[in-house]
CSV table of C-alpha atoms and ligand atoms in Angstrom, one decimal:
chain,number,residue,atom,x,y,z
A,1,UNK,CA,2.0,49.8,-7.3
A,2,UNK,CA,4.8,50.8,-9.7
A,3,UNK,CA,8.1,52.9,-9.5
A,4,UNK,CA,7.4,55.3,-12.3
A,5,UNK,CA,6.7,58.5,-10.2
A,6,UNK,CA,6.9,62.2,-10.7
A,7,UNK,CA,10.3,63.6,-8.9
A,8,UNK,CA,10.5,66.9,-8.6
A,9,UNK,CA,8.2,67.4,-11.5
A,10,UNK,CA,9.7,64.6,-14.1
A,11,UNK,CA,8.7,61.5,-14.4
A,12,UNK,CA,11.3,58.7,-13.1
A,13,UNK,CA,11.8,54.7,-14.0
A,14,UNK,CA,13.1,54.1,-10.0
A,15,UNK,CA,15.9,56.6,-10.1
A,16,UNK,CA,16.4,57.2,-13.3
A,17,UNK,CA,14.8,60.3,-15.8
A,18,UNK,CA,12.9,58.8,-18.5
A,19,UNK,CA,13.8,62.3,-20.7
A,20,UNK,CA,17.3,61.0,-20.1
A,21,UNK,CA,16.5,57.6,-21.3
A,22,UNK,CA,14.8,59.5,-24.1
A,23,UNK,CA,17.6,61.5,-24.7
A,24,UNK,CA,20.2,58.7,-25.4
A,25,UNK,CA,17.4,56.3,-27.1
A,26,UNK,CA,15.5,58.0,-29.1
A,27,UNK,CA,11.4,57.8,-28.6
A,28,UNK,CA,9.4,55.7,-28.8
A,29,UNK,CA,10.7,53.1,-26.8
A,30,UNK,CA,9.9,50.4,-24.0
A,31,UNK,CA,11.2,51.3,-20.6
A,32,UNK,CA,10.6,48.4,-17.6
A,33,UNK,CA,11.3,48.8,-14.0
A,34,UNK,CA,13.4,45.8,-12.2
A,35,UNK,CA,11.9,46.9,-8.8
A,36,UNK,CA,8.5,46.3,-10.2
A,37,UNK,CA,9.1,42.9,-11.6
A,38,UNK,CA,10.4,41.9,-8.9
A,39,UNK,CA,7.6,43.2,-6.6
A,40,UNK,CA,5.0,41.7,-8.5
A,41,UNK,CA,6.7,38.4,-8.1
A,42,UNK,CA,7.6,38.2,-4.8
A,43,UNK,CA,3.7,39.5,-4.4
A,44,UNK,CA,3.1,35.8,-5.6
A,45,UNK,CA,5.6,33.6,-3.8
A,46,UNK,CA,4.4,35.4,-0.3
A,47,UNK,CA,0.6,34.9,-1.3
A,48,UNK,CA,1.3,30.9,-1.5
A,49,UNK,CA,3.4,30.4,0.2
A,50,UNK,CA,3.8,28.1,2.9
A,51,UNK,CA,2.2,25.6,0.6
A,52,UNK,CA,4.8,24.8,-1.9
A,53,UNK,CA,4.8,26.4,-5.2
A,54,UNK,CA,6.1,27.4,-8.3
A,55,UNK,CA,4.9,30.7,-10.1
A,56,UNK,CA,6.0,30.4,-13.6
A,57,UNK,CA,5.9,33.6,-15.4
A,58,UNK,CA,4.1,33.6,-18.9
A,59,UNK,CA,6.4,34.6,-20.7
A,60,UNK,CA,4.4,35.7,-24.0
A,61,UNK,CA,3.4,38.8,-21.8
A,62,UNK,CA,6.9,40.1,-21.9
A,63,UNK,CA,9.7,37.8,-23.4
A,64,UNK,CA,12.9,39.8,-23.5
A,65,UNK,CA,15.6,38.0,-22.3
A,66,UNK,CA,16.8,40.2,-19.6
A,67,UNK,CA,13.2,40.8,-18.3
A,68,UNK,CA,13.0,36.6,-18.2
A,69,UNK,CA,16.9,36.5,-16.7
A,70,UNK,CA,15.5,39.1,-13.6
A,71,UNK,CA,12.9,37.1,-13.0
A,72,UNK,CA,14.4,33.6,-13.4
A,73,UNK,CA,17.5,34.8,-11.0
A,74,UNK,CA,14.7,35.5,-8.0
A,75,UNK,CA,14.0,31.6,-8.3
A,76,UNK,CA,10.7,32.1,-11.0
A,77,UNK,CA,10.1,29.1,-13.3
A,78,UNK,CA,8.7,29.9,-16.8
A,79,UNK,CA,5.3,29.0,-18.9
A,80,UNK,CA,6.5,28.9,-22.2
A,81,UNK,CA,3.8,28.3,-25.5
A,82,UNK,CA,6.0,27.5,-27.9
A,83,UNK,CA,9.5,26.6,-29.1
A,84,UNK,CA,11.3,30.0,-29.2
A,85,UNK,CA,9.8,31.3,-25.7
A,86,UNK,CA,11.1,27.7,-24.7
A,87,UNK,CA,15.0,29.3,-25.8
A,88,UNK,CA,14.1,32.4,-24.3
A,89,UNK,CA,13.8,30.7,-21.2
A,90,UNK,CA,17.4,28.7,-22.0
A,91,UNK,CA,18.9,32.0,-23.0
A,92,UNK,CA,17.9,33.5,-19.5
A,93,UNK,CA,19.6,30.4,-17.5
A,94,UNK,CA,16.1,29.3,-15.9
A,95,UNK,CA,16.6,25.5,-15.9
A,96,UNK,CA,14.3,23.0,-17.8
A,97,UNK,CA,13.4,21.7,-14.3
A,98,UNK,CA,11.6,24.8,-13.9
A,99,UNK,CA,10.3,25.5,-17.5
A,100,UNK,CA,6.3,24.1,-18.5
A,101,UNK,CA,5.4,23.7,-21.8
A,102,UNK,CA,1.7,25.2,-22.2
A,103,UNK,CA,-0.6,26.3,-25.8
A,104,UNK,CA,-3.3,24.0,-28.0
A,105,UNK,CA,-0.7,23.4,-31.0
A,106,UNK,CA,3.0,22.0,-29.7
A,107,UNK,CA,4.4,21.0,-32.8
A,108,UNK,CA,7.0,17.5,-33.0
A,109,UNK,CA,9.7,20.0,-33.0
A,110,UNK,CA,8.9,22.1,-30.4
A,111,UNK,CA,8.4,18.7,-28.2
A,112,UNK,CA,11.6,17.2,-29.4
A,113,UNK,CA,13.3,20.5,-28.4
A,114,UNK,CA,12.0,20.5,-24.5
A,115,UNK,CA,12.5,17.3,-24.2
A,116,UNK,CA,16.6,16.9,-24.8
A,117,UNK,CA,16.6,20.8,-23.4
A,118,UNK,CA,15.3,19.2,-20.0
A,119,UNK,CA,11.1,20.6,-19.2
A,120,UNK,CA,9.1,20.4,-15.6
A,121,UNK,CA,5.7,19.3,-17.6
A,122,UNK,CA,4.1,19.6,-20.7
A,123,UNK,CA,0.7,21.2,-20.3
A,124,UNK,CA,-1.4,18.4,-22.9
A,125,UNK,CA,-4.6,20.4,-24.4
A,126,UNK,CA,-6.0,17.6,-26.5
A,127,UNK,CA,-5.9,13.6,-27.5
A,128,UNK,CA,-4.4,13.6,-30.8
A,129,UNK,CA,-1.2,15.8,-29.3
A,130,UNK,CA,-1.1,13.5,-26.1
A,131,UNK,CA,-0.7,10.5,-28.6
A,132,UNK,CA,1.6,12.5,-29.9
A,133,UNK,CA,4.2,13.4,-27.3
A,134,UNK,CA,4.3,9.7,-26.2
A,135,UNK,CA,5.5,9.2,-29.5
A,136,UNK,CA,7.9,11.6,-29.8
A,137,UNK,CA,8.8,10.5,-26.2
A,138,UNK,CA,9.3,7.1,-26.2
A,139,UNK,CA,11.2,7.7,-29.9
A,140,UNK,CA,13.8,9.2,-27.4
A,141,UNK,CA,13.8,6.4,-25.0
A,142,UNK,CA,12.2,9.2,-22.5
A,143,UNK,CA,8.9,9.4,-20.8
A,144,UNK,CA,7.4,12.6,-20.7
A,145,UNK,CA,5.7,14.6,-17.6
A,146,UNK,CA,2.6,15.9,-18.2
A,147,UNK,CA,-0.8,17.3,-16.9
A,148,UNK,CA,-3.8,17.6,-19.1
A,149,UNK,CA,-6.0,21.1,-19.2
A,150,UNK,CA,-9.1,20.8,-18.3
A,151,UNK,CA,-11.4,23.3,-19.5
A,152,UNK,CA,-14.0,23.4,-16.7
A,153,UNK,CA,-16.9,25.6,-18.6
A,154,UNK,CA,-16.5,29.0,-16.2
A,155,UNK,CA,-17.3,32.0,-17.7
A,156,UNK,CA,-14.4,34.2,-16.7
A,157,UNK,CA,-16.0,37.0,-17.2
A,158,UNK,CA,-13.0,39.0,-19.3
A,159,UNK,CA,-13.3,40.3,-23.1
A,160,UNK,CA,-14.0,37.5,-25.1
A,161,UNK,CA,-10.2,37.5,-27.0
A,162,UNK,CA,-9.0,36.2,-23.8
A,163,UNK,CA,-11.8,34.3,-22.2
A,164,UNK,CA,-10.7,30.5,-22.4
A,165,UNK,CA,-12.3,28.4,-20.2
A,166,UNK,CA,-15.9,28.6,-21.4
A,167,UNK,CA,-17.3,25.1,-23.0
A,168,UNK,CA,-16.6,25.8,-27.1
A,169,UNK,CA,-13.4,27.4,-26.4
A,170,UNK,CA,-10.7,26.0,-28.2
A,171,UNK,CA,-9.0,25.2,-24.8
A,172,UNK,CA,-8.1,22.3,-23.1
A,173,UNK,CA,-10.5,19.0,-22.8
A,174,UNK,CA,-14.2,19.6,-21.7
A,175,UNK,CA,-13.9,18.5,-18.0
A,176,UNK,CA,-16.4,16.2,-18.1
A,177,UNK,CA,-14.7,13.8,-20.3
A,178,UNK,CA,-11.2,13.9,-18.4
A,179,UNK,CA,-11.1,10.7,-16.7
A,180,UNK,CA,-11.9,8.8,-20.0
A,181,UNK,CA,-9.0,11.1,-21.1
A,182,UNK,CA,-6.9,10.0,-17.8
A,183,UNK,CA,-7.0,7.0,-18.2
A,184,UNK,CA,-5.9,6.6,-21.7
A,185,UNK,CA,-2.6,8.7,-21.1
A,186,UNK,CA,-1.9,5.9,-18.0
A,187,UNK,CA,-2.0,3.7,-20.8
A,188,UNK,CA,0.2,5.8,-23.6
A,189,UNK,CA,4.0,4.7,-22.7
A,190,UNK,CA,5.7,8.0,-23.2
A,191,UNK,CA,4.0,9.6,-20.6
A,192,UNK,CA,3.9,10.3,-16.9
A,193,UNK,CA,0.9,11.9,-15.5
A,194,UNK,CA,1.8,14.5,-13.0
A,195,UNK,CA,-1.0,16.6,-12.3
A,196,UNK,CA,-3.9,18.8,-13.7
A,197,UNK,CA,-4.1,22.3,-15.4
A,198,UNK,CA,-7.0,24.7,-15.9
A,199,UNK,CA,-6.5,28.4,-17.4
A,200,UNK,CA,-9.7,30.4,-17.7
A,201,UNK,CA,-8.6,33.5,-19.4
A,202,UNK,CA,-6.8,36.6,-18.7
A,203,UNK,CA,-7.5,40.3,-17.1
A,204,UNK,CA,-10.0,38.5,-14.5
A,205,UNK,CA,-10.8,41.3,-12.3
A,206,UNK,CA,-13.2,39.3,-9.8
A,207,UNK,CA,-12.0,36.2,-7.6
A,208,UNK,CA,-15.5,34.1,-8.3
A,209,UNK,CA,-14.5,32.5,-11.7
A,210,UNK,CA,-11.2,31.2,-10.4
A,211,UNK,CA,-13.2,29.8,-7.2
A,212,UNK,CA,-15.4,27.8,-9.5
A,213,UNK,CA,-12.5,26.7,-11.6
A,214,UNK,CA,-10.4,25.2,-9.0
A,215,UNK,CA,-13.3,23.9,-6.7
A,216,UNK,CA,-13.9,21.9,-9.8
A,217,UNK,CA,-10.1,21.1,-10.2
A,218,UNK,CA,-10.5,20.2,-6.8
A,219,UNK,CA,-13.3,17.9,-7.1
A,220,UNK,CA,-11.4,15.9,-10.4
A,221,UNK,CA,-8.1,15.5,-8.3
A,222,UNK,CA,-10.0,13.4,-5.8
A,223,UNK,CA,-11.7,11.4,-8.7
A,224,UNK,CA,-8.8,11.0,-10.6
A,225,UNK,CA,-6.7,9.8,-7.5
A,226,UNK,CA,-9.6,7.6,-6.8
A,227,UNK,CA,-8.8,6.1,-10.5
A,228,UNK,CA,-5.3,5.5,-9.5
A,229,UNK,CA,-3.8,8.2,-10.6
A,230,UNK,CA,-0.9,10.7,-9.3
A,231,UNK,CA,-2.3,13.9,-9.3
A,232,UNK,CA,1.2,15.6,-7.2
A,233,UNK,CA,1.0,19.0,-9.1
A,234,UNK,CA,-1.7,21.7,-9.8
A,235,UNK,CA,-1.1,24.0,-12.7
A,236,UNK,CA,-4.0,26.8,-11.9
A,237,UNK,CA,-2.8,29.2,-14.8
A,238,UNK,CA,-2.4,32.7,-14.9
A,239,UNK,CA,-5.1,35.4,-15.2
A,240,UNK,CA,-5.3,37.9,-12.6
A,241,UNK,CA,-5.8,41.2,-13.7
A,242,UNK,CA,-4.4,44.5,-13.2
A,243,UNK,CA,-5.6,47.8,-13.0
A,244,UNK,CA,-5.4,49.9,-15.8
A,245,UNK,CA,-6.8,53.1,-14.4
A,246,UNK,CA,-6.1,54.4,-11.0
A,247,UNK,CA,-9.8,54.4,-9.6
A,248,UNK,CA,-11.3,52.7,-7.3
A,249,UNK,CA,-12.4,49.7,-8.9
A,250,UNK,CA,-9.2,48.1,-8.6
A,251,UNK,CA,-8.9,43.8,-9.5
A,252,UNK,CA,-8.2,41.5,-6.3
A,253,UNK,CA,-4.8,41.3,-5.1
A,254,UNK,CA,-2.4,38.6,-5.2
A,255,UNK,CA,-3.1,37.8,-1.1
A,256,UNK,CA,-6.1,37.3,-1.6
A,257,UNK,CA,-6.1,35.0,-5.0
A,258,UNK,CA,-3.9,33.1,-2.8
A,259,UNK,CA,-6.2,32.9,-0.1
A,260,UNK,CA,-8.2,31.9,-2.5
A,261,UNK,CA,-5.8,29.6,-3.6
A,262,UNK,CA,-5.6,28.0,-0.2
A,263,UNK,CA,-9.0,27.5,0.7
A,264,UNK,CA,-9.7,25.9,-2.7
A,265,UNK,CA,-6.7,23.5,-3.2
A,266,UNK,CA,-4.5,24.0,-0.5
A,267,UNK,CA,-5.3,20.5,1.7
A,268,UNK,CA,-5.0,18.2,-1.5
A,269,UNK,CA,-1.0,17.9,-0.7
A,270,UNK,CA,-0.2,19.1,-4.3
A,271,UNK,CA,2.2,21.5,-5.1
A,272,UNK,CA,1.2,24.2,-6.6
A,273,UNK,CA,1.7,26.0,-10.2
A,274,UNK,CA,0.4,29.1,-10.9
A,275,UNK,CA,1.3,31.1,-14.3
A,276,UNK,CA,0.8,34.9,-14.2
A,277,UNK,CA,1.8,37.6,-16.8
A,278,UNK,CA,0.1,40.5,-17.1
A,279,UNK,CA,0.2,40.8,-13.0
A,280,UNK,CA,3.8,40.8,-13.3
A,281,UNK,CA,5.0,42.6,-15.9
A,282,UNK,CA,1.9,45.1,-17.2
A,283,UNK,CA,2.4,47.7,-14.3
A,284,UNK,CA,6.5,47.3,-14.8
A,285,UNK,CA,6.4,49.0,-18.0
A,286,UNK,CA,5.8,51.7,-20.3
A,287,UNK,CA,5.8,53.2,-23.5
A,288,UNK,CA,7.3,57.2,-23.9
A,289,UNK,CA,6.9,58.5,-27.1
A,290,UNK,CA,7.3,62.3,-28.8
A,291,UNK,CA,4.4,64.4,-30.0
A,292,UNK,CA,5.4,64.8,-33.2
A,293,UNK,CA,1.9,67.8,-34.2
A,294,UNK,CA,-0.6,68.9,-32.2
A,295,UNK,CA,-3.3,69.5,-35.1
A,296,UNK,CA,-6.6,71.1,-34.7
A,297,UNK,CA,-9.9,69.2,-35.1
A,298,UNK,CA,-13.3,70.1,-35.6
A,299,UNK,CA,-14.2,69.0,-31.4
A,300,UNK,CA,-10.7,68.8,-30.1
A,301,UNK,CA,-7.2,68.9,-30.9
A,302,UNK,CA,-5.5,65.6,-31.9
A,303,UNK,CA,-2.1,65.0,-30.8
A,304,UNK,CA,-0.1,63.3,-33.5
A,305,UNK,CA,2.9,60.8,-31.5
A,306,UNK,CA,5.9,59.1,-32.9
A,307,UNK,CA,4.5,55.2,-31.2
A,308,UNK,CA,1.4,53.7,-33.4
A,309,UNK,CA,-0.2,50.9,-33.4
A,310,UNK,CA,2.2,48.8,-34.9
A,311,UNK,CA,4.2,49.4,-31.2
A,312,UNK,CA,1.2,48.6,-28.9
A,313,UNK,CA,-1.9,47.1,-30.4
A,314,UNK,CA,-4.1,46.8,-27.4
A,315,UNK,CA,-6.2,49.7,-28.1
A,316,UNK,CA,-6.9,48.8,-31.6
A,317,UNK,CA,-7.2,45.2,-30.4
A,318,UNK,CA,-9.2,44.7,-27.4
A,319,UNK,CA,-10.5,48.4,-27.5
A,320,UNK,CA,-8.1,48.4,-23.8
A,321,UNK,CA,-7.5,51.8,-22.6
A,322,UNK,CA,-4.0,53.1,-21.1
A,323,UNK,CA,-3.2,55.9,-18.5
A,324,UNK,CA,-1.3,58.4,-20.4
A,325,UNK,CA,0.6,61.1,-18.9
A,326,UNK,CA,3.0,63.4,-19.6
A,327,UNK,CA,6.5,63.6,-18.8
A,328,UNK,CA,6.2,66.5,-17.2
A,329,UNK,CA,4.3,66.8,-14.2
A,330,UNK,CA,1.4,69.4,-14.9
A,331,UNK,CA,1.4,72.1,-12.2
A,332,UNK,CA,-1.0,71.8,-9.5
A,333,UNK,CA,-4.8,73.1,-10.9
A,334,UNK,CA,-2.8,73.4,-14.3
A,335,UNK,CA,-5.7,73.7,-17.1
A,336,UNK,CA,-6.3,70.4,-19.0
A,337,UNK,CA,-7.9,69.8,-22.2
A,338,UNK,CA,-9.1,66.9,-24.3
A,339,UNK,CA,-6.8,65.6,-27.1
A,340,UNK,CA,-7.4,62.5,-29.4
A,341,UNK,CA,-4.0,60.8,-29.0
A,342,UNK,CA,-3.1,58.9,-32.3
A,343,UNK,CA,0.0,57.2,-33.9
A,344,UNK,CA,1.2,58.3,-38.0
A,345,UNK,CA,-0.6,55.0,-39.3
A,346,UNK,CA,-3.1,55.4,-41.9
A,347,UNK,CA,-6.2,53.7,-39.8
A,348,UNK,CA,-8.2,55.0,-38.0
A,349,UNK,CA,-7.9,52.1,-35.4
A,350,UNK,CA,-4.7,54.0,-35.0
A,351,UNK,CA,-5.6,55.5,-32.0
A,352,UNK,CA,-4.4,55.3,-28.2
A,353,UNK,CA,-6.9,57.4,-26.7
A,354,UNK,CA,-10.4,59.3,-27.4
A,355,UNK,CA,-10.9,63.0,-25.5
A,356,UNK,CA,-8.3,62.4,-22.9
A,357,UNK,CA,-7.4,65.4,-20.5
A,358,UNK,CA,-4.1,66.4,-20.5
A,359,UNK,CA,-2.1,69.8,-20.1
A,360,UNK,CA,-1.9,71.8,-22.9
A,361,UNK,CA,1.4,70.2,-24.9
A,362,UNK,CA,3.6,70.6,-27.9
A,363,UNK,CA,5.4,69.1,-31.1
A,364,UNK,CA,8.6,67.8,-28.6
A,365,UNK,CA,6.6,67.2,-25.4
A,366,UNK,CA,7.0,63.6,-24.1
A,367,UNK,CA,4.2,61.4,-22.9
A,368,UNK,CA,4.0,58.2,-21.2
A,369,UNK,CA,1.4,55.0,-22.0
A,370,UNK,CA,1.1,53.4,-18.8
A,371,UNK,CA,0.6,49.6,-18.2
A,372,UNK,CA,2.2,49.2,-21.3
A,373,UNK,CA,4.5,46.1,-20.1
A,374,UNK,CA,2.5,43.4,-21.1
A,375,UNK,CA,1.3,41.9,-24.4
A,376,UNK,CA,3.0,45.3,-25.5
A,377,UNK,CA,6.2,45.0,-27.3
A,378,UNK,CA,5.8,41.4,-27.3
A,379,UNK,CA,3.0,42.1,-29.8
A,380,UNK,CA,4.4,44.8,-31.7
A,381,UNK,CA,5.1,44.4,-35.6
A,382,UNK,CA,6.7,46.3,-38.5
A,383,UNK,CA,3.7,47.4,-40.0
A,384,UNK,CA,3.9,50.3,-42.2
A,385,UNK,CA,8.1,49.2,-42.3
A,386,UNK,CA,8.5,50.7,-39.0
A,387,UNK,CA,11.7,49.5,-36.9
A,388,UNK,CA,11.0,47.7,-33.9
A,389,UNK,CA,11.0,50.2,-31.0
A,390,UNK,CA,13.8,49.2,-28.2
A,391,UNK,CA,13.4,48.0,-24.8
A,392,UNK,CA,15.0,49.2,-22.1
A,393,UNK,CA,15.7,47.6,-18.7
A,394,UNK,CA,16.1,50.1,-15.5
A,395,UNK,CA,17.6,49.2,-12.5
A,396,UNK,CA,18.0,51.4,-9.1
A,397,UNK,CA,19.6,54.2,-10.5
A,398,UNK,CA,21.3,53.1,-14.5
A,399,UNK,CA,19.2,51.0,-17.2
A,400,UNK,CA,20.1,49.5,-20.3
A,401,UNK,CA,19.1,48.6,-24.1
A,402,UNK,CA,18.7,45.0,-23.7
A,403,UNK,CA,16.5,45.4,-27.7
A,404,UNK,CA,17.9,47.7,-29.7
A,405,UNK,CA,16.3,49.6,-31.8
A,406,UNK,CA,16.6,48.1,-35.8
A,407,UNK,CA,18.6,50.1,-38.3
A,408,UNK,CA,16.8,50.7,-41.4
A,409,UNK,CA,19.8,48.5,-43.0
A,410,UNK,CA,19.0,45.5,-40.7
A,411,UNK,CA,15.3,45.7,-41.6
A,412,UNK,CA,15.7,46.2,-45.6
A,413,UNK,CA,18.6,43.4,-45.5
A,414,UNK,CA,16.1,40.4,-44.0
A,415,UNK,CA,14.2,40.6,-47.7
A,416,UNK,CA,15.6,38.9,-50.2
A,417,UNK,CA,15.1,39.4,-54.2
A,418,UNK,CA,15.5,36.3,-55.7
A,419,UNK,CA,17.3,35.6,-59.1
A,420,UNK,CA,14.7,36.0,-61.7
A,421,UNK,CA,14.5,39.8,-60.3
B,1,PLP,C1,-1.9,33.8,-21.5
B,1,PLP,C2,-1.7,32.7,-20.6
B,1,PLP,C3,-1.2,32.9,-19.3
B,1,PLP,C4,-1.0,34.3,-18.7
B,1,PLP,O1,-2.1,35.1,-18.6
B,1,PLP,P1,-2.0,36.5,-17.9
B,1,PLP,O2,-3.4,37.0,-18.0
B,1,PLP,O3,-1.0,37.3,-18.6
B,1,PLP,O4,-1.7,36.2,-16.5
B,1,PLP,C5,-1.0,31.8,-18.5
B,1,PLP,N1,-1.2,30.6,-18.9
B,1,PLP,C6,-1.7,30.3,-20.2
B,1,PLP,C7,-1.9,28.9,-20.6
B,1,PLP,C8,-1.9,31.4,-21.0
B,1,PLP,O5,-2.4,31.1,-22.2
C-alpha cells in the first residue's frame, strides 16, 4: 500500500501533483511520501506489539535526514553501519539510547564516535573487532553494550547479493561456535553482553527462513542463559520483503512476521529489536524522470529518459525489476505498446526495463519508477559527472527539497588540481 495514486488522471505523492513537483524541480528527481513512512512503521510497532520492542529503521535503505527525522519523531530507533549513518541519525535528533551500531568492519573511529555520542548496542560480527571495542571501551573508562551476530546457516532464499546468513557468508559468527565466543566477551572488560543478533538477508519473500533463524536464536538464548549470561534483548534484523509488482504473489505481511515473531521468541522475556528497510521506505518512494527520445528499434521502440543508472542501480545490479508508469493515467482500453526504457549512459546495463507495455508516449512525457525508495538514491553516484538527483519529501498536501539537486559549480569545485599542474 502506497499514496502515489492516479487523481483525476495524474499521478499524486498524497495530495500533491508530481508534474508540479516536476515543474519546480526539474526531473529526475526522488519524491517520498510521509504517509507511507509512516504507515510502514506503525505496520511494525502494531505487529509486535504488546511484547516490547524497538524497530530500528536501517537506515542505509534511505538515509536522508528528513526521511530519518519523520521516522525518529514517531518514536523509531535507528540501525546504523557505519560512522556517518551514525551522524545521520544525530542530525535527525533520534537519541543514542535508541541508535545500534550494526556491519562486519566498525572501524576505532567509528566506535570512538558512538560511544561519547551515547549508542543502545553495538551489533559485534567477529572476535578480533569484539577485542577491539573493549579496548577502545575501556580506553574511555566506559563499558560497551553489545550483542554478537550469529549467523545461523539458513538459506534465505533471496538473490545471492543480499543473502547473509548462509554458513561462508561473511556475516556474523557461525552459530555453532557462539558460546565459546560468549564466554570470552564475559571475560573482555569493556563489554556488556546484552543480547543476540541474527540477519539473514534481505527481500525475503517467504516467512520459513526467518522461522528457522529465530527458533535457533531461540534455542542459543536458553543455552547462553544457562552459561550465565544476560540475554535481555533480541536483535532479529531486517529483511522482509516488498512487493515489487502488483500481482498476486505478494511477500508476507508485517502481522504476520510478527506472529511469527511471537510464536518464535515471544515467551523468552526479551525485548525485542527488529531492523527493517526496504519494508519501510521502498514503497514510500519514487523516481519521475522525462523521456528525453523515443527512438525506433529494430523489435520495439526504446524510450530514451533523463534518470540512468548512475540514479538507481538496482536493475543493473541485482537484475530487480520496477513498476513503471506514466504520469498520465492512460485512458481506459488505451493501446499499449512495448518500449525498452533506458537511461543516456553508454552501457548497455543501462537499462530500467526490457519490452514493458506502456501507452504510446513522447520526448516531454513523464514517467514514474515505482518502489524506488530503497537502496535508490542512497546508492546513486556521479557516474558519467552527472549531479546527484534531488530528494523531495511530501507531506499531506506541500513537499520539500530536503537534497538539492548539485550545481555543476558545486560538483567541478570538490576536485582539486594540485600545484605541479
Ligand atoms: C541491510 C540490513 C538491514 C535492512 O535490510 P532490509 O532488507 O532493507 O530490511 C538490516 N540489518 C542489517 C544488519 C542489514 O545489513
Amino acid at each position: 500500500m502506497d499514496h502515489f495514486q492516479y487523481k483525476s488522471g495524474k499521478l499524486y505523492a498524497e495530495d500533491v501533483a508530481l508534474a508540479d513537483i516536476a515543474a519546480q524541480v526539474g526531473t529526475p528527481f526522488y519524491c517520498y511520501s510521509t504517509a507511507t513512512l509512516t504507515r510502514h512503521y506503525q505496520l511494525f510497532t502494531e505487529a509486535l506489539s504488546p511484547l516490547p520492542h524497538l524497530v530500528c529503521f536501517a537506515i542505509k535503505s534511505l538515509s536522508n535526514v528528513a526521511v530519518l527525522k519523520t521516522l525518529g519523531n514517531l518514536g523509531a530507533g535507528m540501525d546504523v553501519v557505519s560512522g556517518g549513518e551514525y551522524l545521520r541519525a544525530k542530525a535527525a535528533g533520534v537519541p543514542g539510547d535508541r541508535i545500534v551500531f550494526s556491519g562486519v568492519g566498525k572501524t576505532r573511529q567509528e566506535m570512538h564516535l558512538a560511544l561519547t555520542g551515547g549508542i543502545r548496542q553495538f551489533n559485534i560480527e567477529s572476535e578480533p573487532e569484539m577485542r577491539v571495542l573493549s579496548e577502545v571501551a575501556h580506553g574511555l573508562g566506559m563499558v560497551a553494550p553489545i550483542t554478537i551476530r550469529v549467523n545461523p546457516d539458513v538459506d534465505a532464499k533471496t538473490h545471492e547479493k543480499i543473502s547473509t546468513g548462509k554458513k561462508g557468508d561473511k556475516f556474523g559468527i557461525p552459530i555453532s561456535r557462539a558460546r565459546e565466543v560468549y564466554a570470552e566477551a564475559a571475560t573482555l572488560p569493556g563489554l556488556k553482553v546484552v543480547g543476540i543478533d541474527v540477519h539473514i538477508g534481505s527481500q525475503l519473500t517467504a516467512l520459513e527462513p526467518f522461522e528457522a533463524a529465530y527458533l535457533k536464536v531461540a534455542e542459543l538464548t536458553h543455552a547462553l542463559r544457562a552459561d550465565g549470561h544476560t540475554i535481555e534483548r533480541l536483535d532479529l534484523g531486517g529483511g522482509l520483503g516488498i512487493p515489487y509488482t502488483r500481482d498476486n504473489n505478494a511477500p508476507p505481511l508485517p502481522m504476520d512476521y510478527g506472529a511469527l515473531i511471537k510464536r518464535t521468541v515471544g515467551d523468552l522475556g526479551c525485548e525485542i529489536e527488529i531492523e527493517p528497510g526496504r519494508l519501510i521506505s521502498g514503497n514510500a518512494g519514487i523516481l519521475v524522470s522525462e523521456v528525453i527520445y523515443v527512438k525506433n528499434g529494430e523489435d520495439r521502440d526504446f524510450l530514451i529518459v533523463d534518470a540512468a543508472m548512475n540514479d538507481l542501480i538496482r536493475p543493473a545490479m541485482y537484475g530487480s525489476h520496477h513498476d513503471i508508469i506514466a504520469l498520465n493515467e492512460p485512458a481506459a482500453g488505451a493501446e499499449q505498446q512495448p518500449y525498452d526504457i533506458v537511461g543516456p549512459i553508454c552501457e548497455s546495463g543501462d537499462t530500467f526495463a526490457k519490452a514493458r507495455n506502456l501507452p504510446a508516449l513522447q520526448a516531454g512525457d513523464l514517467i514514474a519508477l515505482r518502489s524506488a525508495g530503497a537502496y535508490g538514491a542512497v546508492m546513486s553516484s556521479e557516474y558519467n559527472s552527472r549531479p546527484l538527483v534531488p530528494e523531495v519529501l511530501v507531506h499531506g498536501d506541500h513537499f520539500a527539497v530536503i537534497r538539492a539537486r548539485p550545481t555543476f559549480d558545486e560538483m567541478l569545485s570538490r576536485d582539486t588540481i594540485p600545484e605541479w599542474l
